[in-house]
Every structure is written in structure tokens, then in C-alpha cells.
Amino acid sequence: MEKEILKILVIDFNQQNIIKIKDALSSVPDVSYDVFFAQREDHVLKRIDEEEFSAILLSYDLPGANGIEILSDLRYKDLPGPVIMMADRGDEEFSTQAMREGAYDYVIRDKGFEKALPLVILNAMNAFRSKKERERLQREIAAKKVELEAANKKLQELDKIKSGFVANVAHEFRTPLTIIKGNVDLVLKGGLGKVEPSQKEMLEGAINVANRLSRLVNDLLDISKIESGKMQLKKERLNLNAIIEENLSVFSKMMLDRKQVLKKDLAKDMPDIEGDIDKVTQVFVNLLSNAIKYSPEGGSIIIKTVNLEKEIMVDVSDTGEGIAPENIDKVFDKFTRVTAEKKEGTGLGLPIAKDIIVLHKGRMWVKSELGKGSQFYFTLPK
């Protein structure tokens, strides 16, 4: 194995010190020290500019010069190795200033000081390399941060363009859809003459498709409003139990047709809170309709409300197919459907519901197990 070669510059004008240092470094096994000496102050900085040294040993007390001043000059150079200060006994007070000015260590020139130099040099070089590596990593991280910030800004701009485009398209769809629904409904109700059974079936199908498109348009508009920060809450006093009771009647026939069992456990001490009645109703209706849609025929749906200390909580549970663990975190992602079974819908209902709850400074989450159903929770502050 070849010996490691280290170039050491010794800045010391005392000949006895120079001899001791050279002898000590020449006797180290496994490392070959190539030792250079600076004998005049005006040659020091020039020598350092012209050559690269693994380490520099700098004396504090130089005849006609000040080692601290030289150290201050070296601080602004891109040195490849550390600077180690040396001083005689009695000059220890300089050490703090030396370390502040960039020295990696200091040595007191007591009797036999030279024997410790190889270890001091090794430790200083390791500390120097560690610092340089940290600085390199910090520069890389800073550069990556700038890149990521630029990329993120670009994505935000693109997302803003996308949201604006979606909102414009949705608005453009809304008017013709309203006209189509109105005209088809007029024909269906006999406004243009008698409607035969076969015609009625086709017209009802057209109305269903138009209604589905209307829901999609409304969802897209809601998403655009939320993303642009334009969704406003019209807060007033509301009672969650009352909202639940009112909307359960709307879905009672659907549950009856599917032979599904509804179980209610509504808190008797449910207080009124501040919130947007229409938006909170939208959230509950979404969770209930999903529970009905994903529960099998003859399944159970449980609606529970709880009056907590600082908030109220709603729990909508079903006995459907459940959600795989790897998909739990995706249920609130836009345009994402986590169930393998194809169901009608936009994939926007749950993201919109969660955003509405967050706008109310509430929380929404889900617990689920494959084959055992899902439980969706949301809270609203009192």
C-alpha cells in the first residue's frame, strides 16, 4: 500500500521549531509528509496562492508580523486544507480569537509539542473535510431548493391556468345544459303533444344524462372556486341533527328499494353551531349517498353524531366492500376512484366535501377495512 503524501506548509521563522516539526513529521509511519517552510512574511500569501497544501501550521508570534493578521487574510482564500495555529506558553489567550478567525486547532509549543502534531494535523484535516462536505451538500440543497421552487411556481401557474380553463368550460356547459333539460322536460310533460311510452323512456334517459352532466359541471365549478379561494361561506346558526333528519327522508325510498337498514344514533344534546347550511348539507348528502351506493343490497348504514368538548362529530358508516389500506390516503384526491367496482360519479365528491369542512376549520377522515365497510367522519367547531 502506497503511503499517503501530505503537503504541509510551516509558517514559522524560528529555526529550532522548524527542525523539531520536520523531524517529528518525518518519523510518522504510513504517511509521507512533504514539508515546506515560509521564511519571510512577504512570501507567505504568494506561496499559498501558487501551491495547494494539505494543512498549514501558522505561528502566532512571527518576528515583525502577526500570525492572527495572516490568518485573517487566509480566511478569505479557498484553501484546500486547514490552518493550525502555534504559540508559546503564555500566549494561550490568542486561541479563542484564532478559532474565531478560522483556525481549526491550536498548539502550545511546550517541550515535546512536536510529537502531538501528526494527530493534530489528522484531526484538523478530518474536521476541515467534514465542513467542506457539509458546505457542498448545503450548496446542492440550496440549488435544488431554487430548482424546486421554480418548478413549483411553474406548476402553480399551470394549475391556475387549468382551474381557470375548467371553470370557463363548466360555465359554458351550464347554459346549454339548462336549455336542453328544459326543452326535454317540456316535451316529456306533453308540452308539444302526446308522448308515447317508448318516447317517454328515451326522454327520461336524456333527462338522467343531463342531470348527471349538471352534477359534473357543479362539481367542477366547486373545485375551481375552492382552488382559487373564491368559495365563500354564508354562515348562520344550524343544527347537524336537523340537517341529517331532513335529508334522510330524501334517501329513504332509495334505501328501501335496496332493502338497506338505516340505524341512527344522534346526540340528544347536539348544540347549534355556525356554518353554511347548504355546504354542510352537501357534505352530508355526499357521504350518505356514497354509503348507499357502496353498500350491498340488504346492507346497513349507520349515522351517528357526537357532541364533543370543542366540536361536534358526524360518523357515516356502511357495510360495503371497504377500501384497501394502500388506497386510504387517496380517497380525498381529486378525480381518483379507489374502488375496483365502477360506479357513476366524478370522483370529486369527497375532495369537495373535505375542502368544505376544512373551510369551516373542521376535520374529515376515513377508517376502512376490506370486506367490512367504511366509516367517514367529519367535525365542525362549536
JSON list of N, CA, C and O in Angstrom, two decimals, residues 76-127:
[
{"chain": "A", "resi": 76, "resn": "TYR", "atom": "N", "xyz": [-10.19, 34.42, 3.72]},
{"chain": "A", "resi": 76, "resn": "TYR", "atom": "CA", "xyz": [-10.93, 34.75, 2.50]},
{"chain": "A", "resi": 76, "resn": "TYR", "atom": "C", "xyz": [-10.41, 34.02, 1.27]},
{"chain": "A", "resi": 76, "resn": "TYR", "atom": "O", "xyz": [-10.81, 34.31, 0.15]},
{"chain": "A", "resi": 77, "resn": "LYS", "atom": "N", "xyz": [-9.50, 33.07, 1.49]},
{"chain": "A", "resi": 77, "resn": "LYS", "atom": "CA", "xyz": [-8.98, 32.27, 0.38]},
{"chain": "A", "resi": 77, "resn": "LYS", "atom": "C", "xyz": [-9.64, 30.89, 0.40]},
{"chain": "A", "resi": 77, "resn": "LYS", "atom": "O", "xyz": [-10.02, 30.38, 1.46]},
{"chain": "A", "resi": 78, "resn": "ASP", "atom": "N", "xyz": [-9.76, 30.30, -0.77]},
{"chain": "A", "resi": 78, "resn": "ASP", "atom": "CA", "xyz": [-10.35, 28.96, -0.88]},
{"chain": "A", "resi": 78, "resn": "ASP", "atom": "C", "xyz": [-9.25, 27.92, -0.66]},
{"chain": "A", "resi": 78, "resn": "ASP", "atom": "O", "xyz": [-8.70, 27.37, -1.61]},
{"chain": "A", "resi": 79, "resn": "LEU", "atom": "N", "xyz": [-8.92, 27.70, 0.60]},
{"chain": "A", "resi": 79, "resn": "LEU", "atom": "CA", "xyz": [-7.82, 26.79, 0.93]},
{"chain": "A", "resi": 79, "resn": "LEU", "atom": "C", "xyz": [-8.26, 25.34, 0.79]},
{"chain": "A", "resi": 79, "resn": "LEU", "atom": "O", "xyz": [-9.40, 24.98, 1.11]},
{"chain": "A", "resi": 80, "resn": "PRO", "atom": "N", "xyz": [-7.35, 24.46, 0.34]},
{"chain": "A", "resi": 80, "resn": "PRO", "atom": "CA", "xyz": [-7.68, 23.03, 0.24]},
{"chain": "A", "resi": 80, "resn": "PRO", "atom": "C", "xyz": [-7.51, 22.27, 1.55]},
{"chain": "A", "resi": 80, "resn": "PRO", "atom": "O", "xyz": [-7.81, 21.08, 1.62]},
{"chain": "A", "resi": 81, "resn": "GLY", "atom": "N", "xyz": [-6.98, 22.94, 2.59]},
{"chain": "A", "resi": 81, "resn": "GLY", "atom": "CA", "xyz": [-6.75, 22.26, 3.86]},
{"chain": "A", "resi": 81, "resn": "GLY", "atom": "C", "xyz": [-6.85, 23.24, 5.02]},
{"chain": "A", "resi": 81, "resn": "GLY", "atom": "O", "xyz": [-6.95, 24.46, 4.83]},
{"chain": "A", "resi": 82, "resn": "PRO", "atom": "N", "xyz": [-6.80, 22.75, 6.26]},
{"chain": "A", "resi": 82, "resn": "PRO", "atom": "CA", "xyz": [-6.99, 23.59, 7.44]},
{"chain": "A", "resi": 82, "resn": "PRO", "atom": "C", "xyz": [-5.74, 24.36, 7.83]},
{"chain": "A", "resi": 82, "resn": "PRO", "atom": "O", "xyz": [-4.62, 24.02, 7.45]},
{"chain": "A", "resi": 83, "resn": "VAL", "atom": "N", "xyz": [-5.98, 25.41, 8.63]},
{"chain": "A", "resi": 83, "resn": "VAL", "atom": "CA", "xyz": [-4.88, 26.17, 9.24]},
{"chain": "A", "resi": 83, "resn": "VAL", "atom": "C", "xyz": [-4.85, 25.84, 10.73]},
{"chain": "A", "resi": 83, "resn": "VAL", "atom": "O", "xyz": [-5.88, 25.86, 11.41]},
{"chain": "A", "resi": 84, "resn": "ILE", "atom": "N", "xyz": [-3.66, 25.52, 11.23]},
{"chain": "A", "resi": 84, "resn": "ILE", "atom": "CA", "xyz": [-3.46, 25.20, 12.65]},
{"chain": "A", "resi": 84, "resn": "ILE", "atom": "C", "xyz": [-2.51, 26.23, 13.23]},
{"chain": "A", "resi": 84, "resn": "ILE", "atom": "O", "xyz": [-1.41, 26.43, 12.72]},
{"chain": "A", "resi": 85, "resn": "MET", "atom": "N", "xyz": [-2.93, 26.91, 14.29]},
{"chain": "A", "resi": 85, "resn": "MET", "atom": "CA", "xyz": [-2.09, 27.93, 14.91]},
{"chain": "A", "resi": 85, "resn": "MET", "atom": "C", "xyz": [-1.15, 27.31, 15.93]},
{"chain": "A", "resi": 85, "resn": "MET", "atom": "O", "xyz": [-1.49, 26.32, 16.59]},
{"chain": "A", "resi": 86, "resn": "MET", "atom": "N", "xyz": [0.03, 27.93, 16.07]},
{"chain": "A", "resi": 86, "resn": "MET", "atom": "CA", "xyz": [1.02, 27.50, 17.08]},
{"chain": "A", "resi": 86, "resn": "MET", "atom": "C", "xyz": [1.45, 28.73, 17.88]},
{"chain": "A", "resi": 86, "resn": "MET", "atom": "O", "xyz": [1.60, 29.82, 17.31]},
{"chain": "A", "resi": 87, "resn": "ALA", "atom": "N", "xyz": [1.66, 28.55, 19.20]},
{"chain": "A", "resi": 87, "resn": "ALA", "atom": "CA", "xyz": [2.12, 29.66, 20.04]},
{"chain": "A", "resi": 87, "resn": "ALA", "atom": "C", "xyz": [2.89, 29.11, 21.23]},
{"chain": "A", "resi": 87, "resn": "ALA", "atom": "O", "xyz": [2.76, 27.94, 21.60]},
{"chain": "A", "resi": 88, "resn": "ASP", "atom": "N", "xyz": [3.69, 29.98, 21.82]},
{"chain": "A", "resi": 88, "resn": "ASP", "atom": "CA", "xyz": [4.44, 29.59, 23.01]},
{"chain": "A", "resi": 88, "resn": "ASP", "atom": "C", "xyz": [3.56, 29.70, 24.24]},
{"chain": "A", "resi": 88, "resn": "ASP", "atom": "O", "xyz": [2.52, 30.36, 24.24]},
{"chain": "A", "resi": 89, "resn": "ARG", "atom": "N", "xyz": [3.96, 29.03, 25.32]},
{"chain": "A", "resi": 89, "resn": "ARG", "atom": "CA", "xyz": [3.26, 29.11, 26.60]},
{"chain": "A", "resi": 89, "resn": "ARG", "atom": "C", "xyz": [3.18, 30.59, 27.02]},
{"chain": "A", "resi": 89, "resn": "ARG", "atom": "O", "xyz": [4.13, 31.33, 26.92]},
{"chain": "A", "resi": 90, "resn": "GLY", "atom": "N", "xyz": [2.03, 31.02, 27.47]},
{"chain": "A", "resi": 90, "resn": "GLY", "atom": "CA", "xyz": [1.81, 32.41, 27.85]},
{"chain": "A", "resi": 90, "resn": "GLY", "atom": "C", "xyz": [0.99, 33.17, 26.85]},
{"chain": "A", "resi": 90, "resn": "GLY", "atom": "O", "xyz": [0.45, 34.24, 27.14]},
{"chain": "A", "resi": 91, "resn": "ASP", "atom": "N", "xyz": [0.87, 32.61, 25.65]},
{"chain": "A", "resi": 91, "resn": "ASP", "atom": "CA", "xyz": [0.05, 33.27, 24.61]},
{"chain": "A", "resi": 91, "resn": "ASP", "atom": "C", "xyz": [-1.27, 32.55, 24.39]},
{"chain": "A", "resi": 91, "resn": "ASP", "atom": "O", "xyz": [-1.88, 32.66, 23.32]},
{"chain": "A", "resi": 92, "resn": "GLU", "atom": "N", "xyz": [-1.71, 31.78, 25.39]},
{"chain": "A", "resi": 92, "resn": "GLU", "atom": "CA", "xyz": [-2.94, 30.97, 25.21]},
{"chain": "A", "resi": 92, "resn": "GLU", "atom": "C", "xyz": [-4.17, 31.83, 24.93]},
{"chain": "A", "resi": 92, "resn": "GLU", "atom": "O", "xyz": [-5.13, 31.37, 24.31]},
{"chain": "A", "resi": 93, "resn": "GLU", "atom": "N", "xyz": [-4.14, 33.07, 25.40]},
{"chain": "A", "resi": 93, "resn": "GLU", "atom": "CA", "xyz": [-5.35, 33.90, 25.24]},
{"chain": "A", "resi": 93, "resn": "GLU", "atom": "C", "xyz": [-5.68, 34.17, 23.77]},
{"chain": "A", "resi": 93, "resn": "GLU", "atom": "O", "xyz": [-6.79, 34.55, 23.43]},
{"chain": "A", "resi": 94, "resn": "PHE", "atom": "N", "xyz": [-4.68, 33.94, 22.90]},
{"chain": "A", "resi": 94, "resn": "PHE", "atom": "CA", "xyz": [-4.93, 34.18, 21.48]},
{"chain": "A", "resi": 94, "resn": "PHE", "atom": "C", "xyz": [-5.85, 33.11, 20.86]},
{"chain": "A", "resi": 94, "resn": "PHE", "atom": "O", "xyz": [-6.42, 33.29, 19.80]},
{"chain": "A", "resi": 95, "resn": "SER", "atom": "N", "xyz": [-5.96, 31.95, 21.52]},
{"chain": "A", "resi": 95, "resn": "SER", "atom": "CA", "xyz": [-6.59, 30.79, 20.92]},
{"chain": "A", "resi": 95, "resn": "SER", "atom": "C", "xyz": [-8.04, 31.04, 20.52]},
{"chain": "A", "resi": 95, "resn": "SER", "atom": "O", "xyz": [-8.48, 30.64, 19.43]},
{"chain": "A", "resi": 96, "resn": "THR", "atom": "N", "xyz": [-8.81, 31.71, 21.38]},
{"chain": "A", "resi": 96, "resn": "THR", "atom": "CA", "xyz": [-10.22, 31.97, 21.06]},
{"chain": "A", "resi": 96, "resn": "THR", "atom": "C", "xyz": [-10.34, 32.82, 19.81]},
{"chain": "A", "resi": 96, "resn": "THR", "atom": "O", "xyz": [-11.15, 32.54, 18.92]},
{"chain": "A", "resi": 97, "resn": "GLN", "atom": "N", "xyz": [-9.52, 33.86, 19.73]},
{"chain": "A", "resi": 97, "resn": "GLN", "atom": "CA", "xyz": [-9.53, 34.73, 18.55]},
{"chain": "A", "resi": 97, "resn": "GLN", "atom": "C", "xyz": [-9.12, 33.95, 17.30]},
{"chain": "A", "resi": 97, "resn": "GLN", "atom": "O", "xyz": [-9.69, 34.12, 16.22]},
{"chain": "A", "resi": 98, "resn": "ALA", "atom": "N", "xyz": [-8.12, 33.08, 17.47]},
{"chain": "A", "resi": 98, "resn": "ALA", "atom": "CA", "xyz": [-7.64, 32.29, 16.33]},
{"chain": "A", "resi": 98, "resn": "ALA", "atom": "C", "xyz": [-8.75, 31.38, 15.78]},
{"chain": "A", "resi": 98, "resn": "ALA", "atom": "O", "xyz": [-8.95, 31.29, 14.57]},
{"chain": "A", "resi": 99, "resn": "MET", "atom": "N", "xyz": [-9.47, 30.74, 16.68]},
{"chain": "A", "resi": 99, "resn": "MET", "atom": "CA", "xyz": [-10.55, 29.84, 16.24]},
{"chain": "A", "resi": 99, "resn": "MET", "atom": "C", "xyz": [-11.66, 30.66, 15.57]},
{"chain": "A", "resi": 99, "resn": "MET", "atom": "O", "xyz": [-12.28, 30.22, 14.60]},
{"chain": "A", "resi": 100, "resn": "ARG", "atom": "N", "xyz": [-11.91, 31.86, 16.09]},
{"chain": "A", "resi": 100, "resn": "ARG", "atom": "CA", "xyz": [-12.93, 32.72, 15.51]},
{"chain": "A", "resi": 100, "resn": "ARG", "atom": "C", "xyz": [-12.53, 33.18, 14.11]},
{"chain": "A", "resi": 100, "resn": "ARG", "atom": "O", "xyz": [-13.39, 33.39, 13.24]},
{"chain": "A", "resi": 101, "resn": "GLU", "atom": "N", "xyz": [-11.24, 33.34, 13.89]},
{"chain": "A", "resi": 101, "resn": "GLU", "atom": "CA", "xyz": [-10.74, 33.79, 12.59]},
{"chain": "A", "resi": 101, "resn": "GLU", "atom": "C", "xyz": [-10.58, 32.65, 11.59]},
{"chain": "A", "resi": 101, "resn": "GLU", "atom": "O", "xyz": [-10.13, 32.87, 10.47]},
{"chain": "A", "resi": 102, "resn": "GLY", "atom": "N", "xyz": [-10.87, 31.42, 12.00]},
{"chain": "A", "resi": 102, "resn": "GLY", "atom": "CA", "xyz": [-10.87, 30.33, 11.04]},
{"chain": "A", "resi": 102, "resn": "GLY", "atom": "C", "xyz": [-9.88, 29.22, 11.26]},
{"chain": "A", "resi": 102, "resn": "GLY", "atom": "O", "xyz": [-9.81, 28.28, 10.46]},
{"chain": "A", "resi": 103, "resn": "ALA", "atom": "N", "xyz": [-9.08, 29.29, 12.36]},
{"chain": "A", "resi": 103, "resn": "ALA", "atom": "CA", "xyz": [-8.16, 28.18, 12.64]},
{"chain": "A", "resi": 103, "resn": "ALA", "atom": "C", "xyz": [-8.95, 26.95, 13.05]},
{"chain": "A", "resi": 103, "resn": "ALA", "atom": "O", "xyz": [-10.00, 27.05, 13.69]},
{"chain": "A", "resi": 104, "resn": "TYR", "atom": "N", "xyz": [-8.46, 25.76, 12.68]},
{"chain": "A", "resi": 104, "resn": "TYR", "atom": "CA", "xyz": [-9.14, 24.52, 13.02]},
{"chain": "A", "resi": 104, "resn": "TYR", "atom": "C", "xyz": [-8.62, 23.92, 14.33]},
{"chain": "A", "resi": 104, "resn": "TYR", "atom": "O", "xyz": [-9.26, 23.06, 14.91]},
{"chain": "A", "resi": 105, "resn": "ASP", "atom": "N", "xyz": [-7.45, 24.38, 14.78]},
{"chain": "A", "resi": 105, "resn": "ASP", "atom": "CA", "xyz": [-6.91, 23.92, 16.06]},
{"chain": "A", "resi": 105, "resn": "ASP", "atom": "C", "xyz": [-5.74, 24.82, 16.42]},
{"chain": "A", "resi": 105, "resn": "ASP", "atom": "O", "xyz": [-5.32, 25.67, 15.61]},
{"chain": "A", "resi": 106, "resn": "TYR", "atom": "N", "xyz": [-5.24, 24.70, 17.62]},
{"chain": "A", "resi": 106, "resn": "TYR", "atom": "CA", "xyz": [-4.06, 25.45, 18.02]},
{"chain": "A", "resi": 106, "resn": "TYR", "atom": "C", "xyz": [-3.18, 24.55, 18.89]},
{"chain": "A", "resi": 106, "resn": "TYR", "atom": "O", "xyz": [-3.68, 23.64, 19.56]},
{"chain": "A", "resi": 107, "resn": "VAL", "atom": "N", "xyz": [-1.87, 24.82, 18.83]},
{"chain": "A", "resi": 107, "resn": "VAL", "atom": "CA", "xyz": [-0.89, 24.00, 19.55]},
{"chain": "A", "resi": 107, "resn": "VAL", "atom": "C", "xyz": [-0.02, 24.93, 20.39]},
{"chain": "A", "resi": 107, "resn": "VAL", "atom": "O", "xyz": [0.49, 25.94, 19.89]},
{"chain": "A", "resi": 108, "resn": "ILE", "atom": "N", "xyz": [0.13, 24.58, 21.67]},
{"chain": "A", "resi": 108, "resn": "ILE", "atom": "CA", "xyz": [1.05, 25.31, 22.55]},
{"chain": "A", "resi": 108, "resn": "ILE", "atom": "C", "xyz": [2.42, 24.64, 22.45]},
{"chain": "A", "resi": 108, "resn": "ILE", "atom": "O", "xyz": [2.55, 23.43, 22.66]},
{"chain": "A", "resi": 109, "resn": "ARG", "atom": "N", "xyz": [3.43, 25.42, 22.15]},
{"chain": "A", "resi": 109, "resn": "ARG", "atom": "CA", "xyz": [4.77, 24.86, 21.93]},
{"chain": "A", "resi": 109, "resn": "ARG", "atom": "C", "xyz": [5.50, 24.62, 23.26]},
{"chain": "A", "resi": 109, "resn": "ARG", "atom": "O", "xyz": [6.51, 25.24, 23.56]},
{"chain": "A", "resi": 110, "resn": "ASP", "atom": "N", "xyz": [4.95, 23.70, 24.05]},
{"chain": "A", "resi": 110, "resn": "ASP", "atom": "CA", "xyz": [5.66, 23.21, 25.23]},
{"chain": "A", "resi": 110, "resn": "ASP", "atom": "C", "xyz": [6.74, 22.23, 24.78]},
{"chain": "A", "resi": 110, "resn": "ASP", "atom": "O", "xyz": [6.81, 21.85, 23.60]},
{"chain": "A", "resi": 111, "resn": "LYS", "atom": "N", "xyz": [7.49, 21.75, 25.73]},
{"chain": "A", "resi": 111, "resn": "LYS", "atom": "CA", "xyz": [8.51, 20.74, 25.44]},
{"chain": "A", "resi": 111, "resn": "LYS", "atom": "C", "xyz": [7.84, 19.49, 24.87]},
{"chain": "A", "resi": 111, "resn": "LYS", "atom": "O", "xyz": [6.89, 18.95, 25.45]},
{"chain": "A", "resi": 112, "resn": "GLY", "atom": "N", "xyz": [8.31, 19.01, 23.73]},
{"chain": "A", "resi": 112, "resn": "GLY", "atom": "CA", "xyz": [7.76, 17.81, 23.10]},
{"chain": "A", "resi": 112, "resn": "GLY", "atom": "C", "xyz": [6.47, 18.04, 22.34]},
{"chain": "A", "resi": 112, "resn": "GLY", "atom": "O", "xyz": [5.80, 17.07, 21.95]},
{"chain": "A", "resi": 113, "resn": "PHE", "atom": "N", "xyz": [6.13, 19.31, 22.07]},
{"chain": "A", "resi": 113, "resn": "PHE", "atom": "CA", "xyz": [4.86, 19.62, 21.38]},
{"chain": "A", "resi": 113, "resn": "PHE", "atom": "C", "xyz": [4.79, 18.96, 20.00]},
{"chain": "A", "resi": 113, "resn": "PHE", "atom": "O", "xyz": [3.73, 18.60, 19.51]},
{"chain": "A", "resi": 114, "resn": "GLU", "atom": "N", "xyz": [5.98, 18.81, 19.38]},
{"chain": "A", "resi": 114, "resn": "GLU", "atom": "CA", "xyz": [6.00, 18.30, 18.01]},
{"chain": "A", "resi": 114, "resn": "GLU", "atom": "C", "xyz": [5.47, 16.87, 17.89]},
{"chain": "A", "resi": 114, "resn": "GLU", "atom": "O", "xyz": [5.00, 16.45, 16.83]},
{"chain": "A", "resi": 115, "resn": "LYS", "atom": "N", "xyz": [5.54, 16.10, 19.00]},
{"chain": "A", "resi": 115, "resn": "LYS", "atom": "CA", "xyz": [5.08, 14.71, 18.94]},
{"chain": "A", "resi": 115, "resn": "LYS", "atom": "C", "xyz": [3.57, 14.60, 18.71]},
{"chain": "A", "resi": 115, "resn": "LYS", "atom": "O", "xyz": [3.08, 13.61, 18.19]},
{"chain": "A", "resi": 116, "resn": "ALA", "atom": "N", "xyz": [2.85, 15.63, 19.15]},
{"chain": "A", "resi": 116, "resn": "ALA", "atom": "CA", "xyz": [1.39, 15.61, 19.00]},
{"chain": "A", "resi": 116, "resn": "ALA", "atom": "C", "xyz": [0.93, 16.12, 17.64]},
{"chain": "A", "resi": 116, "resn": "ALA", "atom": "O", "xyz": [-0.24, 15.98, 17.27]},
{"chain": "A", "resi": 117, "resn": "LEU", "atom": "N", "xyz": [1.86, 16.71, 16.86]},
{"chain": "A", "resi": 117, "resn": "LEU", "atom": "CA", "xyz": [1.46, 17.34, 15.60]},
{"chain": "A", "resi": 117, "resn": "LEU", "atom": "C", "xyz": [0.79, 16.39, 14.60]},
{"chain": "A", "resi": 117, "resn": "LEU", "atom": "O", "xyz": [-0.21, 16.76, 13.97]},
{"chain": "A", "resi": 118, "resn": "PRO", "atom": "N", "xyz": [1.30, 15.16, 14.39]},
{"chain": "A", "resi": 118, "resn": "PRO", "atom": "CA", "xyz": [0.64, 14.29, 13.41]},
{"chain": "A", "resi": 118, "resn": "PRO", "atom": "C", "xyz": [-0.85, 14.07, 13.72]},
{"chain": "A", "resi": 118, "resn": "PRO", "atom": "O", "xyz": [-1.70, 14.12, 12.82]},
{"chain": "A", "resi": 119, "resn": "LEU", "atom": "N", "xyz": [-1.19, 13.83, 15.00]},
{"chain": "A", "resi": 119, "resn": "LEU", "atom": "CA", "xyz": [-2.60, 13.62, 15.37]},
{"chain": "A", "resi": 119, "resn": "LEU", "atom": "C", "xyz": [-3.39, 14.91, 15.23]},
{"chain": "A", "resi": 119, "resn": "LEU", "atom": "O", "xyz": [-4.54, 14.90, 14.75]},
{"chain": "A", "resi": 120, "resn": "VAL", "atom": "N", "xyz": [-2.78, 16.04, 15.62]},
{"chain": "A", "resi": 120, "resn": "VAL", "atom": "CA", "xyz": [-3.47, 17.33, 15.49]},
{"chain": "A", "resi": 120, "resn": "VAL", "atom": "C", "xyz": [-3.77, 17.62, 14.02]},
{"chain": "A", "resi": 120, "resn": "VAL", "atom": "O", "xyz": [-4.88, 18.06, 13.67]},
{"chain": "A", "resi": 121, "resn": "ILE", "atom": "N", "xyz": [-2.80, 17.37, 13.16]},
{"chain": "A", "resi": 121, "resn": "ILE", "atom": "CA", "xyz": [-2.99, 17.61, 11.72]},
{"chain": "A", "resi": 121, "resn": "ILE", "atom": "C", "xyz": [-4.09, 16.71, 11.17]},
{"chain": "A", "resi": 121, "resn": "ILE", "atom": "O", "xyz": [-4.97, 17.15, 10.42]},
{"chain": "A", "resi": 122, "resn": "LEU", "atom": "N", "xyz": [-4.05, 15.43, 11.55]},
{"chain": "A", "resi": 122, "resn": "LEU", "atom": "CA", "xyz": [-5.06, 14.48, 11.07]},
{"chain": "A", "resi": 122, "resn": "LEU", "atom": "C", "xyz": [-6.47, 14.91, 11.49]},
{"chain": "A", "resi": 122, "resn": "LEU", "atom": "O", "xyz": [-7.41, 14.92, 10.68]},
{"chain": "A", "resi": 123, "resn": "ASN", "atom": "N", "xyz": [-6.63, 15.27, 12.76]},
{"chain": "A", "resi": 123, "resn": "ASN", "atom": "CA", "xyz": [-7.95, 15.68, 13.26]},
{"chain": "A", "resi": 123, "resn": "ASN", "atom": "C", "xyz": [-8.43, 16.95, 12.58]},
{"chain": "A", "resi": 123, "resn": "ASN", "atom": "O", "xyz": [-9.62, 17.08, 12.24]},
{"chain": "A", "resi": 124, "resn": "ALA", "atom": "N", "xyz": [-7.51, 17.89, 12.39]},
{"chain": "A", "resi": 124, "resn": "ALA", "atom": "CA", "xyz": [-7.89, 19.15, 11.74]},
{"chain": "A", "resi": 124, "resn": "ALA", "atom": "C", "xyz": [-8.31, 18.91, 10.29]},
{"chain": "A", "resi": 124, "resn": "ALA", "atom": "O", "xyz": [-9.28, 19.51, 9.79]},
{"chain": "A", "resi": 125, "resn": "MET", "atom": "N", "xyz": [-7.58, 18.01, 9.60]},
{"chain": "A", "resi": 125, "resn": "MET", "atom": "CA", "xyz": [-7.93, 17.71, 8.21]},
{"chain": "A", "resi": 125, "resn": "MET", "atom": "C", "xyz": [-9.30, 17.04, 8.13]},
{"chain": "A", "resi": 125, "resn": "MET", "atom": "O", "xyz": [-10.10, 17.33, 7.24]},
{"chain": "A", "resi": 126, "resn": "ASN", "atom": "N", "xyz": [-9.57, 16.13, 9.06]},
{"chain": "A", "resi": 126, "resn": "ASN", "atom": "CA", "xyz": [-10.89, 15.47, 9.07]},
{"chain": "A", "resi": 126, "resn": "ASN", "atom": "C", "xyz": [-12.01, 16.48, 9.32]},
{"chain": "A", "resi": 126, "resn": "ASN", "atom": "O", "xyz": [-13.06, 16.43, 8.67]},
{"chain": "A", "resi": 127, "resn": "ALA", "atom": "N", "xyz": [-11.78, 17.40, 10.27]},
{"chain": "A", "resi": 127, "resn": "ALA", "atom": "CA", "xyz": [-12.78, 18.43, 10.56]},
{"chain": "A", "resi": 127, "resn": "ALA", "atom": "C", "xyz": [-12.97, 19.34, 9.35]},
{"chain": "A", "resi": 127, "resn": "ALA", "atom": "O", "xyz": [-14.10, 19.72, 9.01]}
]
